[in-house]
CSV table of C-alpha atoms in Angstrom, one decimal:
chain,number,residue,atom,x,y,z
A,1,UNK,CA,-16.7,-29.1,26.2
A,2,UNK,CA,-13.6,-31.6,26.4
A,3,UNK,CA,-12.7,-34.2,29.0
A,4,UNK,CA,-9.9,-31.9,30.7
A,5,UNK,CA,-12.5,-29.3,31.2
A,6,UNK,CA,-15.2,-31.8,32.4
A,7,UNK,CA,-12.7,-33.2,34.7
A,8,UNK,CA,-11.9,-29.7,36.3
A,9,UNK,CA,-15.5,-28.9,36.5
A,10,UNK,CA,-16.0,-32.2,38.4
A,11,UNK,CA,-13.5,-30.9,41.0
A,12,UNK,CA,-15.8,-28.2,41.8
A,13,UNK,CA,-18.9,-30.1,41.7
A,14,UNK,CA,-20.5,-30.3,45.4
A,15,UNK,CA,-21.9,-33.4,46.6
A,16,UNK,CA,-25.5,-33.1,47.7
A,17,UNK,CA,-25.8,-29.5,47.0
A,18,UNK,CA,-27.5,-27.5,44.1
A,19,UNK,CA,-25.1,-27.2,41.2
A,20,UNK,CA,-23.8,-23.8,40.5
A,21,UNK,CA,-23.7,-24.1,36.9
A,22,UNK,CA,-26.5,-22.6,34.8
A,23,UNK,CA,-29.2,-25.3,33.9
A,24,UNK,CA,-28.4,-25.5,30.5
A,25,UNK,CA,-24.7,-25.8,31.1
A,26,UNK,CA,-25.4,-28.3,33.8
A,27,UNK,CA,-27.5,-30.5,31.3
A,28,UNK,CA,-24.8,-30.3,28.8
A,29,UNK,CA,-22.0,-31.3,31.3
A,30,UNK,CA,-24.1,-34.2,32.8
A,31,UNK,CA,-24.7,-35.5,29.1
A,32,UNK,CA,-21.0,-35.3,28.4
A,33,UNK,CA,-19.9,-37.1,31.6
A,34,UNK,CA,-22.7,-39.8,31.0
A,35,UNK,CA,-21.6,-40.4,27.3
A,36,UNK,CA,-17.9,-41.2,28.4
A,37,UNK,CA,-17.9,-44.5,30.8
A,38,UNK,CA,-14.5,-43.7,32.2
A,39,UNK,CA,-15.6,-40.1,33.1
A,40,UNK,CA,-18.7,-41.3,34.4
A,41,UNK,CA,-16.9,-43.7,36.7
A,42,UNK,CA,-14.5,-41.1,37.8
A,43,UNK,CA,-17.5,-38.7,38.5
A,44,UNK,CA,-19.0,-41.5,40.6
A,45,UNK,CA,-15.9,-42.2,42.6
A,46,UNK,CA,-15.4,-38.3,43.3
A,47,UNK,CA,-18.9,-37.9,44.4
A,48,UNK,CA,-18.6,-40.9,46.8
A,49,UNK,CA,-15.4,-39.6,48.1
A,50,UNK,CA,-16.8,-36.2,48.8
A,51,UNK,CA,-19.7,-37.7,50.4
A,52,UNK,CA,-17.8,-39.5,52.7
A,53,UNK,CA,-15.7,-36.3,53.7
A,54,UNK,CA,-19.0,-34.7,54.3
A,55,UNK,CA,-20.0,-37.3,56.7
A,56,UNK,CA,-16.8,-37.0,58.4
A,57,UNK,CA,-16.9,-33.2,58.4
A,58,UNK,CA,-20.5,-33.3,60.1
A,59,UNK,CA,-19.5,-35.8,62.7
A,60,UNK,CA,-19.2,-33.2,65.3
A,61,UNK,CA,-21.1,-34.2,68.5
A,62,UNK,CA,-22.6,-31.0,69.8
A,63,UNK,CA,-22.6,-31.4,73.7
A,64,UNK,CA,-26.1,-32.0,74.8
A,65,UNK,CA,-26.4,-29.2,77.4
A,66,UNK,CA,-24.2,-26.6,75.2
A,67,UNK,CA,-27.2,-25.0,73.6
A,68,UNK,CA,-29.2,-24.4,76.6
A,69,UNK,CA,-26.1,-23.3,78.5
A,70,UNK,CA,-25.4,-20.8,75.6
A,71,UNK,CA,-29.0,-19.6,75.4
A,72,UNK,CA,-29.2,-18.8,79.1
A,73,UNK,CA,-26.0,-16.8,79.0
A,74,UNK,CA,-27.0,-14.8,75.9
A,75,UNK,CA,-30.5,-14.0,77.6
A,76,UNK,CA,-28.5,-12.7,80.3
A,77,UNK,CA,-26.4,-10.7,78.2
A,78,UNK,CA,-29.2,-9.5,76.4
A,79,UNK,CA,-31.0,-8.2,79.4
A,80,UNK,CA,-27.6,-6.7,80.3
A,81,UNK,CA,-27.4,-4.9,76.9
A,82,UNK,CA,-30.7,-3.6,77.3
A,83,UNK,CA,-30.2,-2.1,80.7
A,84,UNK,CA,-26.9,-0.8,79.5
A,85,UNK,CA,-28.5,1.0,76.4
A,86,UNK,CA,-31.3,2.2,78.8
A,87,UNK,CA,-28.8,3.4,81.3
A,88,UNK,CA,-26.9,5.2,78.5
A,89,UNK,CA,-29.7,6.9,77.1
A,90,UNK,CA,-31.0,7.9,80.5
A,91,UNK,CA,-27.6,9.2,81.3
A,92,UNK,CA,-27.6,11.1,77.9
A,93,UNK,CA,-30.9,12.6,78.5
A,94,UNK,CA,-29.9,13.3,82.1
A,95,UNK,CA,-26.8,15.0,80.9
A,96,UNK,CA,-28.7,17.1,78.1
A,97,UNK,CA,-31.3,17.9,80.8
A,98,UNK,CA,-28.6,19.2,83.3
A,99,UNK,CA,-26.6,20.9,80.7
A,100,UNK,CA,-30.0,22.7,79.4
A,101,UNK,CA,-31.0,23.4,82.8
A,102,UNK,CA,-27.6,24.8,84.0
A,103,UNK,CA,-27.4,27.0,80.9
A,104,UNK,CA,-31.0,28.0,81.2
A,105,UNK,CA,-30.3,28.9,84.9
A,106,UNK,CA,-27.0,30.7,84.2
A,107,UNK,CA,-28.8,32.8,81.5
A,108,UNK,CA,-31.6,33.4,83.7
A,109,UNK,CA,-29.5,34.5,86.6
A,110,UNK,CA,-27.4,36.9,84.2
A,111,UNK,CA,-30.5,38.6,82.4
A,112,UNK,CA,-31.5,41.7,84.5
A,113,UNK,CA,-35.2,42.1,85.3
A,114,UNK,CA,-36.8,45.1,83.2
A,115,UNK,CA,-36.9,48.2,85.7
A,116,UNK,CA,-39.3,50.7,84.7
A,117,UNK,CA,-37.7,53.3,87.0
A,118,UNK,CA,-34.4,53.0,85.6
A,119,UNK,CA,-35.8,53.6,82.0
A,120,UNK,CA,-37.8,56.6,83.2
A,121,UNK,CA,-34.7,58.0,85.0
A,122,UNK,CA,-32.5,57.6,81.8
A,123,UNK,CA,-35.0,59.5,79.7
A,124,UNK,CA,-35.5,62.1,82.3
A,125,UNK,CA,-32.0,63.0,82.7
A,126,UNK,CA,-31.9,63.2,78.8
A,127,UNK,CA,-34.9,65.7,78.8
A,128,UNK,CA,-33.7,67.7,81.8
A,129,UNK,CA,-30.0,68.0,80.7
A,130,UNK,CA,-29.5,66.8,77.3
A,131,UNK,CA,-26.0,68.1,76.7
A,132,UNK,CA,-24.8,66.5,79.9
A,133,UNK,CA,-26.5,63.3,79.3
A,134,UNK,CA,-24.8,63.3,75.5
A,135,UNK,CA,-21.4,64.2,77.0
A,136,UNK,CA,-21.7,61.3,79.5
A,137,UNK,CA,-22.8,59.0,76.9
A,138,UNK,CA,-19.9,60.0,74.5
A,139,UNK,CA,-17.2,59.8,77.2
A,140,UNK,CA,-18.5,56.5,78.5
A,141,UNK,CA,-17.7,55.1,74.8
A,142,UNK,CA,-14.2,56.7,75.0
A,143,UNK,CA,-15.4,59.3,72.6
A,144,UNK,CA,-14.8,63.1,72.7
A,145,UNK,CA,-17.6,64.4,74.9
A,146,UNK,CA,-17.8,67.7,72.8
A,147,UNK,CA,-19.4,67.9,69.4
A,148,UNK,CA,-17.4,69.9,66.7
A,149,UNK,CA,-20.5,71.8,66.0
A,150,UNK,CA,-22.2,73.9,68.5
A,151,UNK,CA,-25.6,72.3,67.9
A,152,UNK,CA,-28.4,73.5,69.8
A,153,UNK,CA,-29.5,71.2,72.3
A,154,UNK,CA,-32.9,72.8,72.4
A,155,UNK,CA,-33.3,70.7,69.2
A,156,UNK,CA,-32.0,67.5,71.0
A,157,UNK,CA,-34.2,64.5,70.4
A,158,UNK,CA,-32.4,61.3,71.5
A,159,UNK,CA,-29.0,59.5,71.4
A,160,UNK,CA,-27.7,55.9,71.4
A,161,UNK,CA,-26.1,53.7,68.8
A,162,UNK,CA,-26.9,52.5,65.5
A,163,UNK,CA,-25.4,50.0,63.3
A,164,UNK,CA,-23.4,51.4,60.4
A,165,UNK,CA,-21.8,49.2,57.9
A,166,UNK,CA,-21.9,46.5,60.4
A,167,UNK,CA,-20.3,48.7,63.1
A,168,UNK,CA,-22.0,49.8,66.3
A,169,UNK,CA,-21.6,53.9,66.0
A,170,UNK,CA,-22.7,56.4,68.4
A,171,UNK,CA,-25.5,58.8,67.1
A,172,UNK,CA,-27.0,61.9,68.6
A,173,UNK,CA,-30.1,63.2,66.8
A,174,UNK,CA,-31.8,66.7,66.7
A,175,UNK,CA,-35.0,67.6,65.1
A,176,UNK,CA,-36.7,70.7,64.2
A,177,UNK,CA,-40.8,70.6,63.5
A,178,UNK,CA,-41.7,72.5,60.3
A,179,UNK,CA,-45.0,74.1,59.8
A,180,UNK,CA,-46.1,71.4,57.5
A,181,UNK,CA,-45.8,68.9,60.2
A,182,UNK,CA,-42.7,67.7,58.5
A,183,UNK,CA,-39.5,67.2,60.8
A,184,UNK,CA,-36.1,68.1,59.6
A,185,UNK,CA,-33.4,66.3,61.7
A,186,UNK,CA,-29.8,65.9,61.9
A,187,UNK,CA,-28.2,62.7,62.9
A,188,UNK,CA,-24.5,62.9,64.1
A,189,UNK,CA,-22.5,59.8,63.8
A,190,UNK,CA,-19.5,59.8,65.9
A,191,UNK,CA,-16.9,57.5,64.0
A,192,UNK,CA,-13.5,56.5,65.0
A,193,UNK,CA,-10.4,55.3,63.0
A,194,UNK,CA,-10.6,52.1,65.0
A,195,UNK,CA,-13.9,51.3,63.2
A,196,UNK,CA,-13.4,52.8,59.7
A,197,UNK,CA,-10.8,54.1,57.2
A,198,UNK,CA,-11.1,57.7,56.6
A,199,UNK,CA,-9.7,57.7,53.1
A,200,UNK,CA,-12.6,59.1,50.9
A,201,UNK,CA,-14.7,60.3,53.6
A,202,UNK,CA,-16.3,63.5,52.3
A,203,UNK,CA,-19.5,65.5,52.2
A,204,UNK,CA,-22.0,64.4,50.0
A,205,UNK,CA,-25.7,65.0,49.0
A,206,UNK,CA,-28.9,63.2,47.9
A,207,UNK,CA,-32.2,64.2,47.0
A,208,UNK,CA,-33.4,64.1,50.6
A,209,UNK,CA,-30.4,64.1,52.7
A,210,UNK,CA,-26.9,66.1,52.9
A,211,UNK,CA,-23.9,64.6,54.5
A,212,UNK,CA,-21.5,66.9,56.1
A,213,UNK,CA,-18.0,65.6,57.9
A,214,UNK,CA,-16.8,67.4,60.6
A,215,UNK,CA,-13.2,67.4,62.0
A,216,UNK,CA,-11.4,68.3,65.1
A,217,UNK,CA,-7.7,68.9,65.0
A,218,UNK,CA,-7.3,68.0,68.6
A,219,UNK,CA,-8.8,64.5,67.7
A,220,UNK,CA,-7.5,63.4,64.5
A,221,UNK,CA,-8.8,59.9,65.1
A,222,UNK,CA,-12.4,60.7,65.2
A,223,UNK,CA,-14.8,62.1,62.4
A,224,UNK,CA,-18.4,63.6,63.1
A,225,UNK,CA,-20.6,62.7,59.9
A,226,UNK,CA,-23.7,64.6,60.2
A,227,UNK,CA,-26.7,63.6,58.0
A,228,UNK,CA,-29.2,66.2,57.9
A,229,UNK,CA,-32.4,66.7,56.0
A,230,UNK,CA,-32.1,70.6,56.0
A,231,UNK,CA,-30.1,72.3,53.3
A,232,UNK,CA,-27.6,73.4,55.7
A,233,UNK,CA,-26.8,72.9,59.3
A,234,UNK,CA,-27.6,76.4,60.3
A,235,UNK,CA,-31.1,75.7,61.6
A,236,UNK,CA,-29.5,73.3,64.3
A,237,UNK,CA,-26.7,75.5,65.3
A,238,UNK,CA,-26.7,77.7,68.3
A,239,UNK,CA,-26.6,81.3,66.8
A,240,UNK,CA,-23.4,82.8,65.4
A,241,UNK,CA,-21.2,79.7,65.8
A,242,UNK,CA,-19.1,78.2,62.9
A,243,UNK,CA,-17.9,74.9,61.9
A,244,UNK,CA,-14.9,73.5,60.4
A,245,UNK,CA,-15.6,71.0,57.4
A,246,UNK,CA,-13.3,68.3,56.2
A,247,UNK,CA,-11.8,68.8,52.6
B,1,UNK,CA,-31.6,-2.0,70.2
B,2,UNK,CA,-30.7,-5.4,71.5
B,3,UNK,CA,-32.0,-8.3,69.5
B,4,UNK,CA,-35.8,-9.2,70.5
B,5,UNK,CA,-35.8,-12.3,73.0
B,6,UNK,CA,-37.9,-14.4,70.6
B,7,UNK,CA,-35.7,-13.9,67.8
B,8,UNK,CA,-32.6,-14.7,69.9
B,9,UNK,CA,-34.3,-18.0,70.7
B,10,UNK,CA,-35.1,-18.6,67.2
B,11,UNK,CA,-31.5,-17.8,65.9
B,12,UNK,CA,-30.2,-20.1,68.8
B,13,UNK,CA,-32.5,-23.0,68.0
B,14,UNK,CA,-32.0,-22.9,64.4
B,15,UNK,CA,-28.4,-22.4,63.9
B,16,UNK,CA,-26.7,-23.2,67.1
B,17,UNK,CA,-25.4,-26.7,66.1
B,18,UNK,CA,-24.2,-26.0,62.7
B,19,UNK,CA,-22.4,-23.0,64.1
B,20,UNK,CA,-20.9,-25.0,66.8
B,21,UNK,CA,-19.7,-27.7,64.3
B,22,UNK,CA,-18.1,-25.0,62.2
B,23,UNK,CA,-16.4,-23.4,65.0
B,24,UNK,CA,-15.3,-26.9,66.2
B,25,UNK,CA,-13.8,-27.7,62.6
B,26,UNK,CA,-12.1,-24.2,62.6
B,27,UNK,CA,-10.7,-24.3,66.0
B,28,UNK,CA,-10.3,-28.0,66.6
B,29,UNK,CA,-11.3,-27.8,70.2
B,30,UNK,CA,-14.8,-28.4,71.9
B,31,UNK,CA,-14.1,-25.5,74.3
B,32,UNK,CA,-13.0,-23.2,71.8
B,33,UNK,CA,-16.1,-24.2,69.7
B,34,UNK,CA,-18.5,-23.5,72.6
B,35,UNK,CA,-17.0,-20.1,73.4
B,36,UNK,CA,-16.7,-19.1,69.7
B,37,UNK,CA,-20.4,-20.1,69.2
B,38,UNK,CA,-21.6,-18.1,72.1
B,39,UNK,CA,-19.5,-15.2,71.3
B,40,UNK,CA,-21.0,-15.1,67.7
B,41,UNK,CA,-24.4,-15.3,69.2
B,42,UNK,CA,-23.5,-12.5,71.6
B,43,UNK,CA,-22.4,-10.1,68.8
B,44,UNK,CA,-25.6,-10.8,66.9
B,45,UNK,CA,-27.6,-9.6,70.0
B,46,UNK,CA,-26.0,-6.2,69.4
B,47,UNK,CA,-25.6,-6.0,65.8
B,48,UNK,CA,-28.7,-7.5,64.5
B,49,UNK,CA,-29.4,-4.2,62.8
B,50,UNK,CA,-26.6,-5.3,60.4
B,51,UNK,CA,-28.7,-8.0,59.2
B,52,UNK,CA,-30.9,-6.5,56.4
B,53,UNK,CA,-32.2,-9.9,55.3
B,54,UNK,CA,-33.3,-12.4,57.7
B,55,UNK,CA,-33.1,-15.3,55.3
B,56,UNK,CA,-29.3,-14.6,55.4
B,57,UNK,CA,-28.9,-15.1,59.2
B,58,UNK,CA,-27.0,-18.2,58.9
B,59,UNK,CA,-24.0,-16.8,56.5
B,60,UNK,CA,-24.1,-13.8,58.6
B,61,UNK,CA,-23.6,-15.8,61.8
B,62,UNK,CA,-20.8,-18.0,60.1
B,63,UNK,CA,-19.1,-14.8,59.1
B,64,UNK,CA,-19.4,-13.5,62.7
B,65,UNK,CA,-18.0,-16.5,64.0
B,66,UNK,CA,-15.0,-16.6,61.6
B,67,UNK,CA,-14.1,-13.2,62.2
B,68,UNK,CA,-14.2,-13.9,66.1
B,69,UNK,CA,-11.9,-17.0,65.3
B,70,UNK,CA,-9.6,-14.9,63.1
B,71,UNK,CA,-9.4,-12.1,66.1
B,72,UNK,CA,-8.3,-14.8,68.5
B,73,UNK,CA,-5.7,-16.5,66.5
B,74,UNK,CA,-4.6,-13.4,64.6
B,75,UNK,CA,-1.2,-12.9,66.6
B,76,UNK,CA,-1.0,-16.6,67.3
B,77,UNK,CA,2.3,-17.9,65.9
B,78,UNK,CA,2.6,-21.2,67.5
B,79,UNK,CA,0.8,-23.0,65.2
B,80,UNK,CA,2.7,-24.6,62.2
B,81,UNK,CA,0.7,-24.9,59.1
B,82,UNK,CA,1.5,-26.9,55.9
B,83,UNK,CA,2.4,-25.2,52.9
B,84,UNK,CA,0.1,-25.8,50.0
B,85,UNK,CA,2.5,-24.7,47.4
B,86,UNK,CA,3.7,-28.5,46.7
B,87,UNK,CA,-0.1,-29.5,46.3
B,88,UNK,CA,-0.9,-29.9,42.6
B,89,UNK,CA,-4.2,-28.1,41.5
B,90,UNK,CA,-5.3,-31.1,39.6
B,91,UNK,CA,-7.1,-33.6,41.9
B,92,UNK,CA,-5.6,-37.1,42.5
B,93,UNK,CA,-7.5,-40.0,41.1
B,94,UNK,CA,-10.2,-40.9,43.5
B,95,UNK,CA,-10.3,-44.5,45.0
B,96,UNK,CA,-12.7,-47.1,43.8
B,97,UNK,CA,-14.2,-47.3,47.3
B,98,UNK,CA,-13.5,-44.5,49.7
B,99,UNK,CA,-12.5,-45.6,53.1
B,100,UNK,CA,-14.4,-44.6,56.3
B,101,UNK,CA,-12.8,-41.3,57.5
B,102,UNK,CA,-12.4,-40.9,61.1
B,103,UNK,CA,-13.6,-37.6,62.0
B,104,UNK,CA,-10.8,-37.1,64.6
B,105,UNK,CA,-8.3,-37.7,61.9
B,106,UNK,CA,-10.0,-35.2,59.5
B,107,UNK,CA,-9.6,-32.8,62.3
B,108,UNK,CA,-6.2,-33.4,62.4
B,109,UNK,CA,-5.5,-32.6,58.8
B,110,UNK,CA,-7.9,-29.6,58.8
B,111,UNK,CA,-5.5,-28.2,61.7
B,112,UNK,CA,-2.6,-28.7,59.4
B,113,UNK,CA,-4.3,-26.4,57.1
B,114,UNK,CA,-3.9,-22.5,57.3
B,115,UNK,CA,-7.0,-20.8,57.7
B,116,UNK,CA,-7.1,-19.4,54.3
B,117,UNK,CA,-7.4,-23.0,53.0
B,118,UNK,CA,-9.3,-24.4,55.9
B,119,UNK,CA,-12.3,-22.1,55.9
B,120,UNK,CA,-13.5,-22.5,52.3
B,121,UNK,CA,-12.7,-26.4,52.7
B,122,UNK,CA,-15.1,-26.5,55.7
B,123,UNK,CA,-17.6,-24.2,54.3
B,124,UNK,CA,-17.6,-26.3,51.0
B,125,UNK,CA,-18.4,-29.4,52.8
B,126,UNK,CA,-20.4,-27.9,55.4
B,127,UNK,CA,-24.1,-27.9,54.4
B,128,UNK,CA,-24.8,-26.0,51.2
B,129,UNK,CA,-22.8,-22.7,51.0
B,130,UNK,CA,-22.4,-21.6,47.6
B,131,UNK,CA,-18.9,-20.6,46.4
B,132,UNK,CA,-20.2,-16.9,45.8
B,133,UNK,CA,-21.4,-17.2,49.7
B,134,UNK,CA,-17.9,-18.4,50.6
B,135,UNK,CA,-16.3,-15.8,48.7
B,136,UNK,CA,-18.6,-13.1,50.2
B,137,UNK,CA,-18.1,-14.5,53.9
B,138,UNK,CA,-14.3,-14.4,53.2
B,139,UNK,CA,-14.3,-11.0,51.4
B,140,UNK,CA,-12.4,-12.8,48.3
B,141,UNK,CA,-13.0,-13.1,44.6
B,142,UNK,CA,-14.8,-16.3,43.8
B,143,UNK,CA,-12.0,-17.1,41.5
B,144,UNK,CA,-9.7,-17.1,44.6
B,145,UNK,CA,-12.1,-19.2,46.7
B,146,UNK,CA,-12.2,-21.9,44.0
B,147,UNK,CA,-8.4,-21.8,43.7
B,148,UNK,CA,-7.9,-22.3,47.4
B,149,UNK,CA,-10.5,-24.8,47.6
B,150,UNK,CA,-9.1,-26.9,45.0
B,151,UNK,CA,-5.7,-26.9,46.5
B,152,UNK,CA,-7.1,-27.7,49.9
B,153,UNK,CA,-9.1,-30.6,48.7
B,154,UNK,CA,-6.0,-32.0,47.0
B,155,UNK,CA,-4.2,-31.8,50.3
B,156,UNK,CA,-7.1,-33.3,52.1
B,157,UNK,CA,-7.3,-36.4,49.8
B,158,UNK,CA,-3.7,-37.1,49.9
B,159,UNK,CA,-3.8,-37.2,53.5
B,160,UNK,CA,-7.1,-39.1,54.0
B,161,UNK,CA,-7.3,-41.4,51.3
B,162,UNK,CA,-4.9,-43.9,49.9
B,163,UNK,CA,-3.9,-43.3,46.0
B,164,UNK,CA,-5.9,-45.6,43.8
B,165,UNK,CA,-4.6,-48.7,42.6
B,166,UNK,CA,-4.9,-47.9,39.1
B,167,UNK,CA,-2.8,-44.7,39.5
């Protein structure tokens, strides 16, 4: 340590406060200052000057009632804050409840009640006149009402929609009971060009099912994809009818 | 959640006076000091969750108060502050026996200083904020705080104490 450094450090010394130098460095600094009478005198005068400024700096009279006045206002402000927070929370809760209630109410009002009679009538129609029921169903979905194959509605089981590759597709199912209690079936999927690309759509066969694709020149935007467990469609057709297969 | 009433009373009882004095030295006005102090406690009511270490409440309150003060004077262009460019870094020779300093005169000199120099000076002479705490309150590197402090102290001395006879 040299004298200039000691003077610089004195400039940052803090009267009446803990030293910010590490203890070992502080001890070395104090020893250096003490060993130099002129520097020690300088340090003493610097400390006295700082102490005077500290006294002047702290000589601010706090108004006698300022603290109690402030506390009163702050307590009132605190109460207001708490009420505001409570009201905000209540408002949020009310909004959530209202929104939830409204949404529940709307949803509830939009949902129909289960009508057992309606379910029975739908099935009754399909049982009594399956061909008409299927025609109505297909027409209702904007599809050709006629199937390109003369399928025998005596084998009809059900109709509806089924998801095929993420698309909702109309499907009509026909079944034939076999002597060994096994069921052969054919499912007729009616697919449109709006739903699928027809490129590469062709007949296929796996170990359990056969896929036959039918077309109708009058409706080029529609294909009938028939998946059947029987080797051919013949068991499901009305007698003496033919079908046009896609190439 | 707002600060608990007991905690608020405790904070006010413990820190009101020092905060008021700090506000007075910053603003130079008793009315402003009272407003600034109350505003600082008011913000503490709603922001107390920011205070993770209760032992640092004092520094936290001082920081809130200074921010409130800066917010008030940010766009104020009326004040004319002295430039400290001409004030040397090295301190003047201290007098043999320092004269008493009139607190009002001290305030006048403080008012002449720009806030970036005034604040570290007040905090330095005020109770026992360390350089690191001052740096944290002002969001400045500690070296910058020390540099500003040295220049501000130099200015304060030249204005408050006559030069030593042996200079």
